[in-house]
């Protein structure tokens, strides 16, 4: 590959970003969880008064290369998070490079550009999650200075889906009705 | 305690919220990491064009009670996150109830109000992190339908601090200079 440019994503990139989101979810063996669409990405990242995420893309620079392969070959999508201890922070939700474009420094370019953005935006930390069996990803981040906080401090992730939340609210309402008797 | 009302935080609550943030960090044995201030909370949550977080507080309702104890006895602070798979989501950064006010359903009230807010805002999931030794917190969330994703899917948290990011950027610049020779 001749070269690859990292730049901010534009609304017209959303179809290709969505394709790569799907590819990453397949690699993570969790693709049944993908419900988002290119239209959703466009709305959430580019049409909201306060965009819900920032996205960087890696674009093939060579015209010939592009005509034979994909225009976009990687992306890094992040959003503001908030640390009550440190203030404004950045969370890297996804970093992905297509398999046949790996080993060319594109992942490093995307991560470094995210690091620059993080400091530029005045964020106090950059956090992300990896799957424990994804050793290439863990090595990639650790060799660049990332600390495995789940190992070091013991953090574990808990998730509620809308049905869980609805059940919780219903139970609480039932309890309040009972107490009011 | 006579009663306790859960309501949205106001700028004038930030001193008491900051006190409780410090108390929670002490309980988590990580209080050396707290650098935020009441002023920082006020700016980030109430003065930004797009507030960086939402905060709910639990307030003692009884005037006499208040004059003898703290006005605020718990808080739940969350912010928008973004799932590339599901779209707009909510992340619960902290949920805390002061030790002497536990066992009265205040934590449940705060979590249920956060669940209602999550659904009202059209969020696709509510996530949070707990420390692996904090069994009371893990039981609290699991008994209300929360799924431990670190156990189920293997997610681990990675963190970069600003110094790590700066080192990463410097190394990348050195490498580019070398390659340019």
Tab-separated table of C-alpha atoms in Angstrom:
chain	number	residue	atom	x	y	z
A	1	UNK	CA	0.000	0.000	0.000
A	2	UNK	CA	1.452	3.303	-1.091
A	3	UNK	CA	0.282	5.413	1.799
A	4	UNK	CA	-2.489	6.161	4.141
A	5	UNK	CA	-3.771	9.459	5.496
A	6	UNK	CA	-5.483	9.843	8.883
A	7	UNK	CA	-8.148	12.556	8.885
A	8	UNK	CA	-11.400	13.498	10.640
A	9	UNK	CA	-14.386	11.535	9.354
A	10	UNK	CA	-17.027	13.284	7.250
A	11	UNK	CA	-20.733	12.467	6.848
A	12	UNK	CA	-20.011	10.792	3.496
A	13	UNK	CA	-17.758	8.251	5.256
A	14	UNK	CA	-20.530	6.717	7.341
A	15	UNK	CA	-21.321	3.785	4.995
A	16	UNK	CA	-17.671	2.690	5.038
A	17	UNK	CA	-17.327	3.250	8.805
A	18	UNK	CA	-20.446	1.151	9.364
A	19	UNK	CA	-18.961	-1.617	7.186
A	20	UNK	CA	-15.816	-1.601	9.376
A	21	UNK	CA	-17.859	-1.506	12.621
A	22	UNK	CA	-19.513	-4.713	11.398
A	23	UNK	CA	-16.144	-6.269	10.502
A	24	UNK	CA	-14.739	-5.467	13.961
A	25	UNK	CA	-17.816	-6.925	15.693
A	26	UNK	CA	-17.402	-10.116	13.635
A	27	UNK	CA	-13.753	-10.355	14.719
A	28	UNK	CA	-14.893	-9.853	18.328
A	29	UNK	CA	-17.480	-12.653	17.836
A	30	UNK	CA	-20.261	-10.319	18.985
A	31	UNK	CA	-21.725	-9.209	15.653
A	32	UNK	CA	-25.277	-10.171	16.674
A	33	UNK	CA	-25.202	-7.074	18.925
A	34	UNK	CA	-24.803	-4.622	16.026
A	35	UNK	CA	-28.014	-2.643	15.480
A	36	UNK	CA	-26.570	0.687	14.317
A	37	UNK	CA	-26.739	1.958	10.734
A	38	UNK	CA	-24.843	4.421	8.549
A	39	UNK	CA	-27.830	6.764	8.932
A	40	UNK	CA	-27.596	6.462	12.723
A	41	UNK	CA	-23.892	7.297	12.624
A	42	UNK	CA	-24.568	10.309	10.432
A	43	UNK	CA	-27.238	11.625	12.780
A	44	UNK	CA	-25.304	10.949	16.008
A	45	UNK	CA	-21.907	12.147	14.824
A	46	UNK	CA	-22.679	14.942	12.417
A	47	UNK	CA	-26.244	16.232	12.785
A	48	UNK	CA	-26.717	16.434	16.556
A	49	UNK	CA	-26.194	19.922	18.057
A	50	UNK	CA	-23.541	18.211	20.214
A	51	UNK	CA	-22.108	15.286	18.250
A	52	UNK	CA	-22.063	12.098	20.325
A	53	UNK	CA	-18.638	10.983	19.057
A	54	UNK	CA	-15.474	11.959	17.210
A	55	UNK	CA	-14.246	9.704	14.441
A	56	UNK	CA	-10.888	9.541	12.672
A	57	UNK	CA	-10.482	7.495	9.504
A	58	UNK	CA	-7.477	6.056	7.673
A	59	UNK	CA	-7.854	6.662	3.954
A	60	UNK	CA	-5.867	5.071	1.114
A	61	UNK	CA	-3.966	7.927	-0.546
A	62	UNK	CA	-3.216	6.332	-3.872
A	63	UNK	CA	-5.932	6.738	-6.524
A	64	UNK	CA	-5.079	3.426	-8.211
A	65	UNK	CA	-5.110	1.629	-4.867
A	66	UNK	CA	-8.487	3.119	-4.083
A	67	UNK	CA	-10.027	2.036	-7.343
A	68	UNK	CA	-9.009	-1.574	-6.602
A	69	UNK	CA	-9.726	-1.681	-2.850
A	70	UNK	CA	-11.653	0.155	-0.175
A	71	UNK	CA	-11.256	3.901	0.207
A	72	UNK	CA	-11.211	3.670	4.021
A	73	UNK	CA	-9.164	0.934	5.688
A	74	UNK	CA	-9.366	1.839	9.399
A	75	UNK	CA	-11.073	4.085	11.941
A	76	UNK	CA	-10.839	5.247	15.543
A	77	UNK	CA	-14.080	6.367	17.179
A	78	UNK	CA	-14.071	8.093	20.554
A	79	UNK	CA	-16.331	10.233	22.732
A	80	UNK	CA	-16.093	12.486	25.775
A	81	UNK	CA	-16.380	10.677	29.051
A	82	UNK	CA	-16.250	12.228	32.509
A	83	UNK	CA	-14.101	11.287	35.455
A	84	UNK	CA	-15.458	12.609	38.761
A	85	UNK	CA	-11.842	12.456	39.956
A	86	UNK	CA	-10.179	14.195	37.001
A	87	UNK	CA	-12.808	15.856	34.840
A	88	UNK	CA	-13.211	15.758	31.068
A	89	UNK	CA	-11.840	12.545	29.568
A	90	UNK	CA	-11.881	10.651	26.282
A	91	UNK	CA	-13.063	7.095	25.711
A	92	UNK	CA	-11.861	5.190	22.654
A	93	UNK	CA	-14.802	2.976	21.754
A	94	UNK	CA	-13.285	1.342	18.653
A	95	UNK	CA	-9.932	1.255	16.881
A	96	UNK	CA	-9.843	-0.955	13.806
A	97	UNK	CA	-7.623	-1.619	10.799
A	98	UNK	CA	-8.724	-4.051	8.095
A	99	UNK	CA	-6.749	-7.325	8.361
A	100	UNK	CA	-4.970	-7.020	5.006
A	101	UNK	CA	-3.761	-3.519	5.918
A	102	UNK	CA	-2.245	-4.415	9.286
A	103	UNK	CA	1.463	-4.244	10.106
A	104	UNK	CA	1.881	-0.986	8.195
A	105	UNK	CA	1.651	1.392	11.130
A	106	UNK	CA	-1.936	2.450	10.395
A	107	UNK	CA	-3.182	1.450	13.876
A	108	UNK	CA	-0.328	3.432	15.428
A	109	UNK	CA	-1.204	6.448	13.304
A	110	UNK	CA	-4.853	6.257	14.383
A	111	UNK	CA	-3.947	5.830	18.062
A	112	UNK	CA	-1.377	8.636	17.979
A	113	UNK	CA	-3.853	10.971	16.276
A	114	UNK	CA	-6.404	10.066	18.983
A	115	UNK	CA	-3.765	10.805	21.660
A	116	UNK	CA	-3.098	14.214	20.090
A	117	UNK	CA	-6.809	14.953	19.964
A	118	UNK	CA	-7.179	13.856	23.590
A	119	UNK	CA	-4.482	16.284	24.778
A	120	UNK	CA	-5.701	19.057	22.468
A	121	UNK	CA	-9.213	18.759	23.925
A	122	UNK	CA	-7.810	19.023	27.456
A	123	UNK	CA	-8.829	15.507	28.455
A	124	UNK	CA	-7.365	14.024	31.622
A	125	UNK	CA	-7.175	10.440	30.376
A	126	UNK	CA	-7.876	8.115	27.471
A	127	UNK	CA	-9.588	4.848	28.316
A	128	UNK	CA	-10.774	1.888	26.268
A	129	UNK	CA	-11.826	-1.740	26.666
A	130	UNK	CA	-10.353	-4.860	25.117
A	131	UNK	CA	-11.462	-8.496	25.189
A	132	UNK	CA	-9.230	-10.640	27.419
A	133	UNK	CA	-8.550	-13.169	24.615
A	134	UNK	CA	-7.530	-10.430	22.154
A	135	UNK	CA	-3.817	-10.593	22.971
A	136	UNK	CA	-2.693	-8.673	19.831
A	137	UNK	CA	-4.846	-5.711	20.946
A	138	UNK	CA	-3.690	-5.919	24.576
A	139	UNK	CA	-0.023	-6.008	23.455
A	140	UNK	CA	-0.628	-3.148	21.024
A	141	UNK	CA	-1.947	-0.863	23.776
A	142	UNK	CA	0.433	-1.990	26.524
A	143	UNK	CA	3.521	-1.544	24.331
A	144	UNK	CA	2.366	2.060	23.820
A	145	UNK	CA	2.078	2.776	27.531
A	146	UNK	CA	-1.490	1.694	28.257
A	147	UNK	CA	-2.122	0.257	31.719
A	148	UNK	CA	-4.476	-2.718	32.190
A	149	UNK	CA	-6.663	-1.227	34.920
A	150	UNK	CA	-8.770	-4.377	35.307
A	151	UNK	CA	-5.622	-6.267	36.334
A	152	UNK	CA	-4.094	-3.415	38.341
A	153	UNK	CA	-7.104	-2.069	40.225
A	154	UNK	CA	-9.761	-4.740	39.597
A	155	UNK	CA	-12.346	-2.849	37.528
A	156	UNK	CA	-15.179	-4.919	36.050
A	157	UNK	CA	-17.862	-3.800	33.615
A	158	UNK	CA	-21.588	-4.076	34.371
A	159	UNK	CA	-24.280	-3.593	31.748
A	160	UNK	CA	-28.052	-3.048	31.886
A	161	UNK	CA	-30.063	-3.355	28.669
A	162	UNK	CA	-33.379	-1.469	28.222
A	163	UNK	CA	-35.403	-4.552	29.269
A	164	UNK	CA	-33.365	-4.801	32.509
A	165	UNK	CA	-34.007	-1.109	33.194
A	166	UNK	CA	-37.716	-1.447	32.490
A	167	UNK	CA	-37.978	-4.403	34.875
A	168	UNK	CA	-36.089	-2.476	37.566
A	169	UNK	CA	-38.447	0.500	37.224
A	170	UNK	CA	-41.555	-1.739	37.305
A	171	UNK	CA	-40.362	-3.505	40.460
A	172	UNK	CA	-39.665	-0.183	42.135
A	173	UNK	CA	-43.146	1.097	41.227
A	174	UNK	CA	-44.716	-2.103	42.585
A	175	UNK	CA	-42.765	-1.711	45.835
A	176	UNK	CA	-43.850	1.926	46.205
A	177	UNK	CA	-47.516	0.968	45.617
A	178	UNK	CA	-47.216	-1.763	48.248
A	179	UNK	CA	-45.604	0.603	50.751
A	180	UNK	CA	-48.318	3.192	50.139
A	181	UNK	CA	-51.030	0.748	51.249
B	1	UNK	CA	-34.163	9.267	58.474
B	2	UNK	CA	-37.607	10.635	57.736
B	3	UNK	CA	-37.343	10.712	53.979
B	4	UNK	CA	-35.181	11.404	51.052
B	5	UNK	CA	-35.942	13.029	47.719
B	6	UNK	CA	-34.054	12.260	44.510
B	7	UNK	CA	-33.775	15.271	42.207
B	8	UNK	CA	-31.503	16.701	39.494
B	9	UNK	CA	-28.394	18.373	40.903
B	10	UNK	CA	-28.075	22.156	40.780
B	11	UNK	CA	-24.919	24.301	40.636
B	12	UNK	CA	-25.236	25.045	44.363
B	13	UNK	CA	-24.886	21.295	45.131
B	14	UNK	CA	-21.357	20.994	43.771
B	15	UNK	CA	-19.527	21.449	47.120
B	16	UNK	CA	-21.527	18.607	48.667
B	17	UNK	CA	-21.208	16.400	45.564
B	18	UNK	CA	-17.434	16.964	45.612
B	19	UNK	CA	-17.358	15.967	49.303
B	20	UNK	CA	-19.140	12.715	48.435
B	21	UNK	CA	-16.886	12.063	45.405
B	22	UNK	CA	-13.956	12.246	47.827
B	23	UNK	CA	-15.701	9.907	50.300
B	24	UNK	CA	-16.378	7.347	47.542
B	25	UNK	CA	-12.764	7.482	46.345
B	26	UNK	CA	-11.600	6.882	49.912
B	27	UNK	CA	-13.864	3.841	50.153
B	28	UNK	CA	-12.425	2.631	46.832
B	29	UNK	CA	-8.885	3.150	48.247
B	30	UNK	CA	-7.998	5.354	45.276
B	31	UNK	CA	-8.441	8.834	46.766
B	32	UNK	CA	-4.955	9.946	45.662
B	33	UNK	CA	-6.388	10.082	42.126
B	34	UNK	CA	-8.949	12.793	42.947
B	35	UNK	CA	-7.944	16.106	41.370
B	36	UNK	CA	-11.375	17.564	40.594
B	37	UNK	CA	-12.941	20.469	42.511
B	38	UNK	CA	-16.434	21.832	43.139
B	39	UNK	CA	-15.579	24.622	40.713
B	40	UNK	CA	-14.612	22.042	38.063
B	41	UNK	CA	-17.910	20.208	38.571
B	42	UNK	CA	-19.840	23.460	38.267
B	43	UNK	CA	-18.087	24.371	35.025
B	44	UNK	CA	-18.290	20.873	33.463
B	45	UNK	CA	-21.857	20.063	34.486
B	46	UNK	CA	-23.628	23.402	34.446
B	47	UNK	CA	-21.708	26.047	32.489
B	48	UNK	CA	-20.536	24.154	29.388
B	49	UNK	CA	-22.719	24.675	26.277
B	50	UNK	CA	-23.074	20.861	26.339
B	51	UNK	CA	-22.807	19.704	29.949
B	52	UNK	CA	-20.335	16.820	30.297
B	53	UNK	CA	-22.493	14.910	32.780
B	54	UNK	CA	-25.910	14.531	34.410
B	55	UNK	CA	-26.091	14.295	38.179
B	56	UNK	CA	-28.922	13.183	40.451
B	57	UNK	CA	-28.739	13.819	44.190
B	58	UNK	CA	-30.522	12.330	47.205
B	59	UNK	CA	-31.558	15.112	49.572
B	60	UNK	CA	-32.754	14.773	53.165
B	61	UNK	CA	-36.358	16.015	53.191
B	62	UNK	CA	-36.736	16.725	56.881
B	63	UNK	CA	-35.658	20.216	57.978
B	64	UNK	CA	-34.622	19.071	61.460
B	65	UNK	CA	-32.633	16.179	59.984
B	66	UNK	CA	-30.881	18.577	57.652
B	67	UNK	CA	-29.882	20.945	60.406
B	68	UNK	CA	-28.189	18.053	62.226
B	69	UNK	CA	-26.663	16.198	59.287
B	70	UNK	CA	-25.704	16.725	55.642
B	71	UNK	CA	-28.243	18.124	53.219
B	72	UNK	CA	-27.184	15.669	50.469
B	73	UNK	CA	-26.576	12.033	51.375
B	74	UNK	CA	-26.055	10.374	47.965
B	75	UNK	CA	-25.552	11.039	44.274
B	76	UNK	CA	-25.560	9.284	40.883
B	77	UNK	CA	-23.456	10.877	38.150
B	78	UNK	CA	-23.686	9.701	34.544
B	79	UNK	CA	-22.808	10.875	31.050
B	80	UNK	CA	-23.624	10.015	27.431
B	81	UNK	CA	-21.460	7.327	25.960
B	82	UNK	CA	-21.660	5.917	22.443
B	83	UNK	CA	-21.918	2.346	21.321
B	84	UNK	CA	-20.911	1.866	17.674
B	85	UNK	CA	-23.187	-1.184	17.775
B	86	UNK	CA	-26.247	0.414	19.379
B	87	UNK	CA	-25.882	4.188	19.361
B	88	UNK	CA	-26.479	6.666	22.180
B	89	UNK	CA	-25.875	5.105	25.606
B	90	UNK	CA	-25.472	6.163	29.214
B	91	UNK	CA	-22.513	5.472	31.498
B	92	UNK	CA	-22.983	5.617	35.261
B	93	UNK	CA	-19.651	6.899	36.533
B	94	UNK	CA	-20.525	7.001	40.255
B	95	UNK	CA	-23.391	5.926	42.491
B	96	UNK	CA	-22.848	6.630	46.170
B	97	UNK	CA	-24.839	6.720	49.401
B	98	UNK	CA	-23.187	7.837	52.644
B	99	UNK	CA	-22.517	4.804	54.913
B	100	UNK	CA	-24.872	5.872	57.722
B	101	UNK	CA	-27.737	6.320	55.228
B	102	UNK	CA	-27.452	2.885	53.585
B	103	UNK	CA	-30.099	0.162	53.802
B	104	UNK	CA	-32.925	2.676	53.397
B	105	UNK	CA	-33.481	2.228	49.662
B	106	UNK	CA	-31.685	5.450	48.693
B	107	UNK	CA	-29.266	3.629	46.351
B	108	UNK	CA	-32.221	1.900	44.686
B	109	UNK	CA	-34.004	5.229	44.275
B	110	UNK	CA	-30.907	6.764	42.656
B	111	UNK	CA	-30.387	3.777	40.341
B	112	UNK	CA	-34.074	3.628	39.364
B	113	UNK	CA	-34.115	7.352	38.619
B	114	UNK	CA	-30.984	6.867	36.476
B	115	UNK	CA	-32.728	3.971	34.660
B	116	UNK	CA	-35.743	6.202	33.978
B	117	UNK	CA	-33.477	8.973	32.692
B	118	UNK	CA	-31.626	6.455	30.505
B	119	UNK	CA	-34.844	5.276	28.828
B	120	UNK	CA	-36.246	8.813	28.605
B	121	UNK	CA	-33.101	9.968	26.793
B	122	UNK	CA	-33.427	7.099	24.306
B	123	UNK	CA	-30.227	5.369	25.401
B	124	UNK	CA	-29.589	1.810	24.266
B	125	UNK	CA	-27.807	0.670	27.432
B	126	UNK	CA	-26.559	1.702	30.843
B	127	UNK	CA	-23.032	0.631	31.739
B	128	UNK	CA	-20.817	1.139	34.777
B	129	UNK	CA	-17.685	-0.266	36.396
B	130	UNK	CA	-17.204	-1.806	39.831
B	131	UNK	CA	-14.092	-2.968	41.664
B	132	UNK	CA	-13.839	-6.777	41.822
B	133	UNK	CA	-13.482	-6.773	45.641
B	134	UNK	CA	-16.560	-4.569	46.118
B	135	UNK	CA	-19.015	-7.452	46.524
B	136	UNK	CA	-21.823	-5.307	48.030
B	137	UNK	CA	-21.793	-3.140	44.875
B	138	UNK	CA	-21.619	-6.159	42.532
B	139	UNK	CA	-24.548	-7.819	44.351
B	140	UNK	CA	-26.498	-4.545	44.328
B	141	UNK	CA	-26.254	-4.247	40.532
B	142	UNK	CA	-26.630	-7.943	39.717
B	143	UNK	CA	-29.735	-8.321	41.889
B	144	UNK	CA	-31.262	-5.509	39.836
B	145	UNK	CA	-30.564	-7.210	36.493
B	146	UNK	CA	-27.053	-5.943	35.710
B	147	UNK	CA	-24.829	-8.364	33.804
B	148	UNK	CA	-21.112	-8.656	34.635
B	149	UNK	CA	-19.741	-8.195	31.119
B	150	UNK	CA	-16.125	-8.680	32.190
B	151	UNK	CA	-17.000	-12.206	33.339
B	152	UNK	CA	-19.427	-12.951	30.490
B	153	UNK	CA	-17.567	-11.530	27.494
B	154	UNK	CA	-14.102	-10.837	28.901
B	155	UNK	CA	-13.875	-7.030	28.692
B	156	UNK	CA	-10.851	-5.427	30.335
B	157	UNK	CA	-10.192	-1.712	30.856
B	158	UNK	CA	-7.066	0.009	29.512
B	159	UNK	CA	-6.032	3.521	30.545
B	160	UNK	CA	-3.550	6.051	29.171
B	161	UNK	CA	-2.685	9.091	31.280
B	162	UNK	CA	-1.518	12.359	29.669
B	163	UNK	CA	2.176	11.469	30.210
B	164	UNK	CA	1.649	8.135	28.434
B	165	UNK	CA	-0.020	9.950	25.529
B	166	UNK	CA	2.761	12.525	25.340
B	167	UNK	CA	5.397	9.766	25.250
B	168	UNK	CA	3.469	7.937	22.533
B	169	UNK	CA	3.270	11.100	20.409
B	170	UNK	CA	6.995	11.876	20.913
B	171	UNK	CA	8.029	8.352	19.880
B	172	UNK	CA	5.843	8.557	16.796
B	173	UNK	CA	7.399	11.924	15.846
B	174	UNK	CA	10.913	10.486	16.357
B	175	UNK	CA	10.022	7.505	14.157
B	176	UNK	CA	8.653	9.772	11.418
B	177	UNK	CA	11.802	11.936	11.546
B	178	UNK	CA	13.948	8.815	11.288
B	179	UNK	CA	11.924	7.478	8.358
B	180	UNK	CA	12.187	10.819	6.616
B	181	UNK	CA	16.018	10.691	6.594
